[in-house]
Coordinates of C-alpha atoms (C1' of nucleotides) in Angstrom, one line a residue:
Chain A
M1 CA -3.2 33.5 6.5
N2 CA -4.6 35.5 9.5
T3 CA -7.2 34.7 12.0
Q4 CA -10.0 36.4 10.1
E5 CA -9.4 34.3 7.1
L6 CA -9.4 31.2 9.3
N7 CA -12.8 32.2 10.7
K8 CA -14.2 32.2 7.2
V9 CA -12.7 29.0 6.0
N10 CA -12.9 26.7 8.9
L11 CA -16.2 25.2 9.7
N12 CA -15.6 21.8 11.3
P13 CA -16.4 19.1 8.8
H14 CA -18.4 16.0 9.6
V15 CA -16.3 12.8 9.6
S16 CA -17.8 9.5 8.6
V17 CA -16.6 6.0 8.0
D18 CA -17.8 4.1 4.9
C19 CA -17.3 0.4 4.6
V20 CA -16.7 -1.6 1.4
I21 CA -17.8 -5.0 2.7
L22 CA -16.9 -7.7 0.2
G23 CA -18.1 -11.3 0.2
Y24 CA -17.8 -14.1 -2.3
D25 CA -20.6 -16.4 -3.4
S26 CA -21.5 -18.5 -6.4
N27 CA -18.1 -17.7 -7.9
E28 CA -18.8 -14.0 -7.7
L29 CA -17.4 -11.2 -5.7
K30 CA -20.1 -9.2 -4.1
V31 CA -20.4 -6.0 -2.1
L32 CA -22.9 -5.1 0.6
L33 CA -24.9 -2.0 -0.1
I34 CA -27.8 -0.3 1.7
E35 CA -30.8 1.6 0.6
R36 CA -30.8 5.2 1.7
K37 CA -34.0 7.3 1.8
Y38 CA -33.6 11.1 1.4
S39 CA -35.7 14.0 0.4
E40 CA -34.7 17.0 -1.7
E41 CA -35.5 20.3 -0.1
N42 CA -37.2 23.3 -1.6
E43 CA -36.0 26.8 -0.9
N44 CA -38.0 27.0 2.3
G45 CA -36.1 24.1 3.7
Q46 CA -39.1 21.8 3.4
A47 CA -38.6 18.2 2.3
H48 CA -40.3 17.1 -0.9
N49 CA -39.7 14.6 -3.6
P50 CA -38.6 11.7 -1.5
K51 CA -36.1 9.5 -3.2
L52 CA -34.2 6.3 -2.6
D53 CA -30.7 5.6 -3.4
I54 CA -28.0 3.0 -2.8
A55 CA -24.9 3.5 -0.9
L56 CA -22.0 2.0 0.9
P57 CA -22.8 1.4 4.5
G58 CA -21.4 4.2 6.6
N59 CA -22.1 6.5 9.4
L60 CA -20.6 9.4 11.4
V61 CA -17.7 8.7 13.7
R62 CA -18.6 9.1 17.3
D63 CA -16.8 11.5 19.4
D64 CA -15.4 8.9 21.7
E65 CA -14.4 6.2 19.3
D66 CA -11.3 5.4 17.3
L67 CA -11.7 5.2 13.5
D68 CA -11.1 1.5 13.5
T69 CA -13.6 1.0 16.3
S70 CA -16.1 3.1 14.3
A71 CA -15.7 0.9 11.3
K72 CA -16.2 -2.2 13.3
R73 CA -19.2 -0.8 15.0
I74 CA -20.8 0.1 11.7
L75 CA -20.1 -3.4 10.3
K76 CA -21.5 -5.0 13.4
E77 CA -24.7 -2.9 13.4
L78 CA -25.3 -3.8 9.8
T79 CA -24.3 -7.4 9.6
G80 CA -23.9 -8.7 13.1
I81 CA -20.4 -9.7 12.0
D82 CA -17.6 -9.2 14.4
N83 CA -13.9 -9.8 14.4
I84 CA -13.0 -10.0 10.8
Y85 CA -10.4 -8.6 8.5
M86 CA -10.9 -4.9 8.1
E87 CA -8.6 -2.2 6.9
Q88 CA -8.6 1.5 6.4
F89 CA -7.5 2.3 2.9
R90 CA -8.1 6.0 2.2
A91 CA -9.8 9.2 3.2
F92 CA -12.0 11.0 0.8
G93 CA -12.5 14.7 1.2
N94 CA -13.5 16.5 -1.9
P95 CA -15.4 19.5 -0.6
N96 CA -18.3 18.8 -2.9
R97 CA -18.4 15.0 -2.4
V98 CA -21.7 15.1 -0.5
R99 CA -24.3 17.0 -2.4
K100 CA -26.3 19.1 0.0
E101 CA -29.7 18.5 -1.4
Q102 CA -29.1 14.8 -1.3
D103 CA -27.9 14.7 2.2
A104 CA -29.9 17.3 4.0
E105 CA -32.2 14.8 5.8
W106 CA -29.4 12.6 6.9
L107 CA -27.4 15.4 8.3
K108 CA -30.4 16.8 10.1
T109 CA -30.9 13.5 11.8
M110 CA -27.5 14.0 13.2
R111 CA -28.3 17.5 14.6
T112 CA -25.1 18.9 13.3
D113 CA -24.4 21.7 11.0
P114 CA -25.9 20.7 7.7
Q115 CA -23.7 23.2 5.9
A116 CA -20.5 21.5 6.8
R117 CA -18.8 19.2 4.3
V118 CA -18.3 15.5 5.0
I119 CA -14.9 13.8 5.0
T120 CA -15.0 10.1 5.0
I121 CA -12.5 7.4 6.0
A122 CA -13.0 4.4 3.8
Y123 CA -12.5 0.8 5.1
F124 CA -12.7 -2.5 3.4
A125 CA -13.8 -5.7 5.0
L126 CA -13.7 -9.3 3.8
V127 CA -16.4 -11.6 5.1
K128 CA -17.4 -15.2 4.7
L129 CA -20.8 -15.1 3.2
E130 CA -21.8 -18.2 5.1
D131 CA -21.4 -16.3 8.3
Y132 CA -23.5 -13.4 7.3
V133 CA -26.9 -12.9 8.9
P134 CA -28.7 -10.1 7.2
R135 CA -29.8 -7.4 9.5
A136 CA -31.2 -3.9 9.0
D137 CA -28.9 -1.2 10.5
S138 CA -29.9 1.2 13.3
F139 CA -31.9 3.3 10.8
A140 CA -33.7 0.2 9.6
R141 CA -32.3 0.4 6.1
R142 CA -32.3 -2.6 4.0
S143 CA -29.1 -4.1 2.9
E144 CA -28.3 -6.4 0.0
W145 CA -25.4 -8.1 -1.7
Y146 CA -24.7 -6.9 -5.2
P147 CA -22.3 -8.7 -7.6
I148 CA -19.4 -6.4 -8.3
K149 CA -20.2 -6.4 -12.0
K150 CA -23.8 -5.3 -11.4
V151 CA -23.3 -2.4 -9.0
P152 CA -25.7 0.5 -9.9
K153 CA -24.9 4.2 -9.6
L154 CA -24.3 4.9 -6.0
A155 CA -24.8 7.9 -3.8
F156 CA -22.1 10.6 -3.5
D157 CA -18.7 9.4 -4.6
H158 CA -19.3 5.8 -3.5
N159 CA -18.6 4.3 -6.9
E160 CA -15.2 5.8 -6.8
I161 CA -14.6 4.5 -3.2
L162 CA -15.7 1.1 -4.3
E163 CA -13.4 1.2 -7.3
Q164 CA -10.5 2.1 -5.2
A165 CA -11.2 -0.6 -2.7
L166 CA -11.1 -3.1 -5.4
Q167 CA -7.8 -1.8 -6.6
V168 CA -6.4 -2.1 -3.2
L169 CA -7.8 -5.6 -2.8
K170 CA -6.3 -6.7 -6.1
F171 CA -2.9 -5.4 -5.0
K172 CA -3.1 -7.0 -1.6
V173 CA -4.2 -10.4 -2.7
T174 CA -1.2 -10.7 -4.9
H175 CA 1.1 -10.1 -1.9
Y176 CA -0.8 -11.5 1.1
P177 CA -2.9 -14.6 1.2
L178 CA -6.1 -12.7 2.0
G179 CA -8.3 -14.8 -0.2
F180 CA -9.0 -17.1 2.7
E181 CA -11.0 -14.4 4.5
L182 CA -13.6 -14.7 1.9
L183 CA -14.0 -18.5 1.7
P184 CA -15.9 -20.9 4.0
E185 CA -13.8 -22.9 6.4
K186 CA -13.4 -25.8 4.1
F187 CA -12.8 -25.2 0.5
S188 CA -11.3 -26.7 -2.6
L189 CA -8.3 -25.4 -4.6
G190 CA -10.7 -24.8 -7.5
Q191 CA -12.8 -22.5 -5.4
L192 CA -9.7 -20.7 -4.2
Q193 CA -8.5 -20.2 -7.8
R194 CA -11.8 -18.9 -9.0
L195 CA -11.9 -16.5 -6.1
Y196 CA -8.5 -15.2 -7.2
E197 CA -9.6 -15.0 -10.7
S198 CA -12.6 -12.9 -9.9
I199 CA -10.6 -10.5 -7.8
L200 CA -7.8 -10.2 -10.3
G201 CA -10.1 -10.2 -13.3
D202 CA -7.9 -12.6 -15.1
D203 CA -7.4 -16.3 -15.7
L204 CA -4.7 -18.2 -13.9
D205 CA -2.9 -21.3 -14.9
K206 CA -4.3 -24.2 -12.8
R207 CA -1.1 -26.1 -12.3
N208 CA 1.0 -23.1 -11.6
F209 CA -1.6 -21.7 -9.2
R210 CA -1.7 -25.0 -7.3
R211 CA 2.0 -25.3 -7.1
K212 CA 2.3 -21.8 -5.7
M213 CA -0.4 -22.2 -3.1
K214 CA 1.1 -25.5 -1.9
S215 CA 4.5 -24.0 -1.6
L216 CA 3.1 -21.4 0.8
K217 CA 2.3 -24.1 3.3
L218 CA -0.9 -22.4 4.3
L219 CA -3.2 -25.2 3.3
I220 CA -4.1 -28.1 5.6
P221 CA -5.4 -30.9 3.5
L222 CA -8.5 -32.5 5.1
K223 CA -9.1 -36.1 4.3
E224 CA -12.5 -35.2 3.0
K225 CA -14.1 -34.7 -0.4
Q226 CA -16.8 -32.5 -1.8
Q227 CA -20.2 -34.1 -1.6
G228 CA -23.0 -34.3 -4.2
V229 CA -21.3 -32.6 -7.2
A230 CA -21.9 -33.9 -10.7
H231 CA -18.2 -34.5 -11.4
K232 CA -15.1 -35.6 -9.7
P233 CA -15.2 -34.4 -6.2
A234 CA -12.5 -32.1 -5.0
E235 CA -10.3 -32.5 -2.0
L236 CA -11.1 -30.0 0.7
Y237 CA -8.5 -27.9 2.6
M238 CA -8.4 -25.7 5.6
F239 CA -6.4 -22.6 6.1
N240 CA -3.5 -22.8 8.5
M241 CA -3.9 -19.8 10.8
K242 CA -0.6 -20.3 12.5
V243 CA 1.5 -20.0 9.4
Y244 CA -0.6 -17.1 8.3
E245 CA 0.1 -15.1 11.4
Q246 CA 3.9 -15.6 11.0
L247 CA 3.6 -14.1 7.6
Q248 CA 2.2 -10.8 9.0
G249 CA 4.2 -8.1 7.4
G250 CA 4.2 -9.8 4.0
I251 CA 5.1 -12.6 1.8
L252 CA 7.2 -10.3 -0.2
K253 CA 10.8 -9.8 0.6
Chain B
M1 CA -29.0 4.5 18.4
N2 CA -31.6 7.3 18.5
T3 CA -31.3 11.0 17.9
Q4 CA -30.7 11.9 21.6
E5 CA -27.8 9.7 21.8
L6 CA -26.4 11.2 18.6
N7 CA -26.7 14.6 20.1
K8 CA -24.5 13.6 22.9
V9 CA -21.8 11.8 20.9
N10 CA -21.4 13.8 17.8
L11 CA -19.5 17.0 18.1
N12 CA -17.8 17.7 14.8
P13 CA -14.1 17.0 15.0
H14 CA -11.4 19.1 13.6
V15 CA -9.7 17.6 10.6
S16 CA -6.0 18.3 9.9
V17 CA -3.4 17.2 7.5
D18 CA 0.0 16.2 8.7
C19 CA 2.9 15.8 6.3
V20 CA 5.9 13.5 6.6
I21 CA 8.3 15.4 4.3
L22 CA 11.4 13.3 3.6
G23 CA 14.6 14.4 2.0
Y24 CA 18.0 12.8 1.5
D25 CA 21.3 14.4 2.1
S26 CA 24.8 13.3 3.1
N27 CA 23.8 9.7 2.7
E28 CA 21.1 10.1 5.3
L29 CA 17.3 10.1 5.2
K30 CA 15.9 13.2 6.8
V31 CA 12.5 14.5 7.9
L32 CA 11.3 18.1 8.1
L33 CA 10.0 19.0 11.5
I34 CA 8.7 22.3 12.9
E35 CA 8.9 23.9 16.3
R36 CA 5.5 24.4 17.9
K37 CA 4.9 26.8 20.8
Y38 CA 2.1 26.0 23.1
S39 CA 1.0 26.9 26.7
E40 CA -0.6 24.7 29.2
E41 CA -3.8 26.1 30.7
N42 CA -4.7 26.4 34.4
E43 CA -8.2 25.7 35.6
N44 CA -9.3 29.2 34.8
G45 CA -8.4 28.7 31.2
Q46 CA -5.4 31.0 31.4
A47 CA -2.3 30.2 29.6
H48 CA 0.9 29.6 31.6
N49 CA 4.0 27.6 31.4
P50 CA 4.8 28.2 27.8
K51 CA 6.5 25.3 26.1
L52 CA 8.0 24.3 22.8
D53 CA 7.8 21.1 21.1
I54 CA 8.6 19.5 17.8
A55 CA 6.1 18.2 15.4
L56 CA 5.3 17.2 11.9
P57 CA 4.2 20.1 9.8
G58 CA 0.4 20.1 9.6
N59 CA -2.6 22.3 9.7
L60 CA -6.4 22.3 9.6
V61 CA -8.0 21.5 6.3
R62 CA -9.9 24.4 4.9
D63 CA -13.5 24.2 4.1
D64 CA -13.1 24.7 0.5
E65 CA -10.2 22.5 -0.3
D66 CA -9.6 18.9 -1.2
L67 CA -7.4 16.8 1.1
D68 CA -4.7 16.6 -1.5
T69 CA -4.8 20.3 -2.1
S70 CA -4.6 20.9 1.6
A71 CA -1.5 18.8 1.9
K72 CA 0.1 20.6 -1.1
R73 CA -0.7 24.0 0.4
I74 CA 0.9 23.1 3.7
L75 CA 4.0 21.8 2.0
K76 CA 4.2 24.9 -0.1
E77 CA 3.7 27.3 2.8
L78 CA 6.4 25.6 4.7
T79 CA 9.0 24.9 2.1
G80 CA 8.0 26.7 -1.0
I81 CA 8.1 23.4 -2.8
D82 CA 5.5 22.7 -5.4
N83 CA 4.6 19.9 -7.6
I84 CA 6.3 16.9 -6.0
Y85 CA 5.5 13.4 -5.1
M86 CA 3.0 13.3 -2.3
E87 CA 0.7 10.6 -1.2
Q88 CA -2.0 10.2 1.4
F89 CA -1.2 7.1 3.5
R90 CA -3.5 7.0 6.5
A91 CA -6.0 8.7 8.8
F92 CA -5.3 8.8 12.5
G93 CA -8.2 9.3 14.7
N94 CA -7.6 8.1 18.2
P95 CA -10.0 10.3 20.3
N96 CA -7.2 11.1 22.7
R97 CA -4.5 11.6 20.1
V98 CA -4.4 15.4 20.7
R99 CA -4.0 16.2 24.4
K100 CA -6.1 19.2 25.2
E101 CA -3.7 21.0 27.4
Q102 CA -1.1 20.8 24.8
D103 CA -3.2 21.9 22.0
A104 CA -5.5 24.5 23.5
E105 CA -3.6 27.5 22.1
W106 CA -3.4 26.2 18.7
L107 CA -7.1 25.4 18.6
K108 CA -8.0 28.8 19.9
T109 CA -6.2 30.4 17.1
M110 CA -8.5 28.6 14.8
R111 CA -11.6 29.8 16.6
T112 CA -13.2 26.5 16.6
D113 CA -14.5 24.4 19.4
P114 CA -11.4 23.5 21.5
Q115 CA -13.3 20.6 23.0
A116 CA -13.5 18.7 19.8
R117 CA -11.0 16.0 18.9
V118 CA -8.6 16.2 16.0
I119 CA -8.6 13.6 13.2
T120 CA -5.6 13.9 10.9
I121 CA -5.0 12.7 7.4
A122 CA -1.3 11.9 7.0
Y123 CA 0.6 12.4 3.8
F124 CA 4.1 11.7 2.9
A125 CA 6.2 13.7 0.5
L126 CA 9.6 13.1 -1.1
V127 CA 11.7 16.1 -1.9
K128 CA 15.0 16.8 -3.5
L129 CA 16.9 18.6 -0.8
E130 CA 18.8 20.6 -3.4
D131 CA 15.5 22.3 -4.3
Y132 CA 14.5 23.1 -0.8
V133 CA 14.6 26.7 0.3
P134 CA 13.9 26.9 4.0
R135 CA 11.0 29.1 4.9
A136 CA 9.0 29.7 8.1
D137 CA 5.3 28.7 7.8
S138 CA 2.4 31.1 8.1
F139 CA 2.7 31.0 11.8
A140 CA 6.4 31.9 11.6
R141 CA 7.5 28.6 13.0
R142 CA 11.0 27.4 12.4
S143 CA 11.5 24.3 10.5
E144 CA 14.5 22.0 10.4
W145 CA 15.7 18.7 8.8
Y146 CA 16.3 15.9 11.3
P147 CA 18.1 12.7 10.4
I148 CA 15.6 9.9 10.8
K149 CA 17.8 8.2 13.3
K150 CA 17.9 11.3 15.5
V151 CA 14.3 12.3 15.6
P152 CA 13.3 13.4 19.1
K153 CA 10.0 12.8 20.9
L154 CA 7.4 14.6 18.9
A155 CA 4.1 16.2 19.7
F156 CA 0.9 14.1 19.9
D157 CA 1.2 10.8 18.0
H158 CA 3.6 12.2 15.5
N159 CA 6.3 9.6 16.2
E160 CA 3.8 6.9 15.3
I161 CA 2.8 8.7 12.1
L162 CA 6.4 9.1 11.1
E163 CA 7.0 5.4 11.8
Q164 CA 4.2 4.4 9.7
A165 CA 5.2 6.7 6.9
L166 CA 8.6 5.0 6.9
Q167 CA 7.0 1.6 6.7
V168 CA 5.0 2.6 3.7
L169 CA 8.0 4.2 2.0
K170 CA 10.0 1.0 2.6
F171 CA 7.3 -1.0 1.0
K172 CA 6.8 1.3 -1.9
V173 CA 10.4 1.7 -2.8
T174 CA 10.7 -2.1 -3.3
H175 CA 7.8 -2.0 -5.7
Y176 CA 8.1 1.3 -7.4
P177 CA 11.2 3.2 -8.4
L178 CA 10.4 6.1 -6.1
G179 CA 14.0 6.6 -5.0
F180 CA 14.6 9.1 -7.8
E181 CA 12.3 11.6 -6.2
L182 CA 14.8 12.1 -3.5
L183 CA 18.0 12.5 -5.5
P184 CA 19.3 15.4 -7.5
E185 CA 18.8 15.4 -11.2
K186 CA 22.2 13.8 -11.9
F187 CA 23.3 11.0 -9.7
S188 CA 25.5 8.0 -9.5
L189 CA 24.5 4.4 -9.0
G190 CA 26.4 4.5 -5.7
Q191 CA 24.3 7.3 -4.5
L192 CA 21.1 5.5 -5.6
Q193 CA 22.2 2.4 -3.8
R194 CA 23.0 4.2 -0.6
L195 CA 19.6 5.8 -0.7
Y196 CA 17.9 2.5 -1.0
E197 CA 20.1 1.1 1.8
S198 CA 19.1 3.9 4.1
I199 CA 15.4 3.5 3.3
L200 CA 15.4 -0.2 3.7
G201 CA 17.8 -0.2 6.6
D202 CA 19.8 -3.1 5.1
D203 CA 22.9 -3.5 2.8
L204 CA 22.4 -4.5 -0.8
D205 CA 24.8 -6.4 -3.0
K206 CA 26.4 -3.9 -5.4
R207 CA 26.5 -6.0 -8.5
N208 CA 23.0 -7.3 -8.1
F209 CA 21.7 -3.9 -7.4
R210 CA 23.2 -2.4 -10.5
R211 CA 22.0 -5.3 -12.6
K212 CA 18.5 -4.8 -11.4
M213 CA 18.5 -1.1 -11.9
K214 CA 19.8 -1.3 -15.4
S215 CA 17.3 -3.9 -16.3
L216 CA 14.5 -1.5 -15.5
K217 CA 15.6 0.8 -18.3
L218 CA 14.9 3.8 -16.1
L219 CA 18.4 5.2 -16.2
I220 CA 19.8 7.4 -18.9
P221 CA 23.6 7.3 -18.8
L222 CA 25.1 10.8 -19.2
K223 CA 28.5 11.0 -20.7
E224 CA 29.7 12.8 -17.6
K225 CA 31.6 11.9 -14.5
Q226 CA 31.7 13.1 -10.9
Q227 CA 34.1 16.0 -10.3
G228 CA 36.6 16.5 -7.5
V229 CA 36.1 13.4 -5.5
A230 CA 39.1 11.7 -3.9
H231 CA 38.6 8.4 -5.7
K232 CA 37.5 7.0 -9.0
P233 CA 34.8 9.3 -10.2
A234 CA 31.4 7.7 -10.9
E235 CA 29.4 7.9 -14.1
L236 CA 26.3 10.0 -13.7
Y237 CA 22.8 9.1 -14.7
M238 CA 19.5 10.8 -15.2
F239 CA 16.1 9.3 -14.6
N240 CA 14.0 8.5 -17.6
M241 CA 10.6 10.1 -16.9
K242 CA 8.9 8.6 -19.8
V243 CA 9.6 5.0 -18.9
Y244 CA 8.6 5.8 -15.3
E245 CA 5.2 7.1 -16.3
Q246 CA 4.5 3.9 -18.2
L247 CA 5.2 2.0 -15.1
Q248 CA 2.4 3.7 -13.2
G249 CA 0.4 1.1 -11.6
G250 CA 3.4 -0.9 -10.6
I251 CA 6.5 -2.8 -11.5
L252 CA 5.0 -5.8 -9.9
K253 CA 3.0 -8.2 -12.0
Chain C
dC1 C1' -23.1 -46.8 -20.4
dA2 C1' -22.3 -42.5 -22.7
dA3 C1' -21.8 -37.7 -22.2
dC4 C1' -20.5 -34.2 -19.3
dT5 C1' -18.1 -31.7 -16.0
dT6 C1' -14.5 -30.4 -12.9
dA7 C1' -10.2 -32.4 -10.3
dG8 C1' -5.7 -33.5 -10.4
dT9 C1' -1.0 -34.1 -12.0
dG10 C1' 4.7 -33.2 -14.1
dT11 C1' 8.3 -31.5 -17.3
dT12 C1' 10.9 -28.3 -19.6
dA13 C1' 12.7 -23.8 -20.9
dT14 C1' 13.2 -19.1 -19.3
dT15 C1' 13.9 -15.6 -16.1
dT16 C1' 15.2 -13.9 -11.8
dT17 C1' 17.9 -14.1 -7.8
dG18 C1' 21.7 -14.3 -4.7
dA19 C1' 26.5 -15.1 -3.6
dC20 C1' 30.9 -13.9 -4.5
dA21 C1' 36.4 -10.9 -5.5
dC22 C1' 39.1 -8.4 -8.1
dT23 C1' 40.9 -4.3 -11.0
dA24 C1' 40.4 0.8 -12.3
dA25 C1' 40.6 5.7 -11.5
dC26 C1' 41.1 9.3 -8.9
dT27 C1' 43.0 12.4 -4.7
dA28 C1' 45.7 13.4 -0.7
dG29 C1' 49.6 13.6 1.8
dG30 C1' 54.3 12.4 2.5
Chain D
dC1 C1' 56.2 11.4 -7.7
dC2 C1' 54.9 7.7 -5.4
dT3 C1' 52.0 5.4 -1.9
dA4 C1' 47.9 4.8 0.6
dG5 C1' 43.3 5.3 0.7
dT6 C1' 38.7 5.3 -1.3
dT7 C1' 34.9 4.3 -4.2
dA8 C1' 33.6 2.7 -9.0
dG9 C1' 32.8 -0.8 -12.0
dT10 C1' 32.5 -5.5 -13.8
dG11 C1' 30.9 -11.4 -14.7
dT12 C1' 29.8 -16.1 -13.6
dC13 C1' 27.5 -19.8 -11.7
dA14 C1' 24.0 -22.2 -9.0
dA15 C1' 19.5 -22.0 -7.2
dA16 C1' 14.9 -20.6 -7.2
dA17 C1' 10.7 -19.0 -9.4
dT18 C1' 7.9 -18.6 -13.2
dA19 C1' 5.4 -19.6 -17.5
dA20 C1' 3.7 -22.6 -20.9
dC21 C1' 1.6 -26.7 -21.9
dA22 C1' -2.3 -31.7 -22.2
dC23 C1' -3.9 -35.6 -20.6
dT24 C1' -6.3 -38.9 -17.2
dA25 C1' -9.5 -39.6 -13.1
dA26 C1' -13.8 -39.5 -10.6
dG27 C1' -17.9 -38.4 -10.1
dT28 C1' -23.3 -37.3 -11.9
dT29 C1' -27.0 -37.2 -15.2
dG30 C1' -30.0 -38.9 -18.5

DNA sequence: CAACTTAGTGTTATTTTGACACTAACTAGG
DNA sequence: CCTAGTTAGTGTCAAAATAACACTAAGTTG
């Protein structure tokens, strides 16, 4: 490959971060999605036919920020949440992954070359829904929690990104006790089990699950019970942060 | 954040792919590294003080290619190897990860904005050293295998990238039977065990290792023995591709 | 107080793991 | 040709982890 060829083929791409922000509520796993307005363009470059679609929250990475920082900023702008479990899991870079007509307006806003492709670094985040305060992002776009099973068709390749995030989560949750990140501070073993079941998409044996969880020594039993439920109230537990931190690097051998 | 702010902060970055290409030979894990020439620049932008350093093979992603395609192209250009196990494992995007003085010449070759930062998508690849035919890359840079334990200081953040690749490999090899990708077609259980030991950096019990491997049903015993070794010759095995493919998605439950 | 709902608990059989030591087969060198 | 050196190959037992399985307890509602 010589320099001429390079001139042809290398237009710097845009780089964005997209976040798969997962929460858990009413025994359902949910994902935070935003509405995105865009207009198609006619051949004169004029906008027409305004449309709305739904997407994962994301934005361009700023020049002066680290990828992780960028992901945290975007999460903060959108949800106000700070300081939570977040992890980069994959870059997506199919040259056609952002359809130009769909994205023209957004790219113009950025004043960058609208011809360039967009490569995105995908992150996933786990949040406690109780902590979440809804907030429009810096472009005043509405955001909403969607149950995983009811996610509509998303912009670009965002359905695929979401799908892969869920795969990764499934894998991780069987190896690291990540489930806690999604639950309120005090929780019952039943809640924890239902969370695992909705992540793994499979039923677990109650007694085996409890034995396993207790053997990890991650649970601090509170001397407290559920209130106001129409059945036997469950004992509540807290999560033992100290033991968790010692596990960094894995439960697995 | 308004549009003016965006103008300031968003200069499109360069996006490159860096490959951690691992091979196994003489009971050692090795990584393929290239020599990189560069010149520092003085304040007038003139090159002086030509230097050489050692780096992971990598290059800019072309406009029209997928990230995976790009990684495969780079591997092919450098080694002639095609069609092997390769996997994206992480994007690195610290804004200062590519020092400008070190990289000025390379970026100029590309005719892109030398002010822009470089974000890289890192891949790792496993190759059978027996298949490898050394080859200079398109910039005629020399390449060489370095034993993992003797890797020198590398350009940019490449030591960190390598380190993380090894972590990922360590993890994967305990969950998926990837080891085979690194061995010749016919191999002995002793070779396989030594490979695992050098990846994991720990000794394994011979009898337990063999029991485990045999239980996976991935080995086809050939009715053939090692030739010309100064000790009891080992039985040779092949790897059962069919069973392996059925395991896609994991050995783990 | 009956019906309903979810919480909580223990045993057994099976599988998996980890620890451990000797004999077999070949070559090289005297 | 025999000895020394080297790696290959093999089995058992105890401990730990897993999977399958069913009943009673504690609360609320109507």
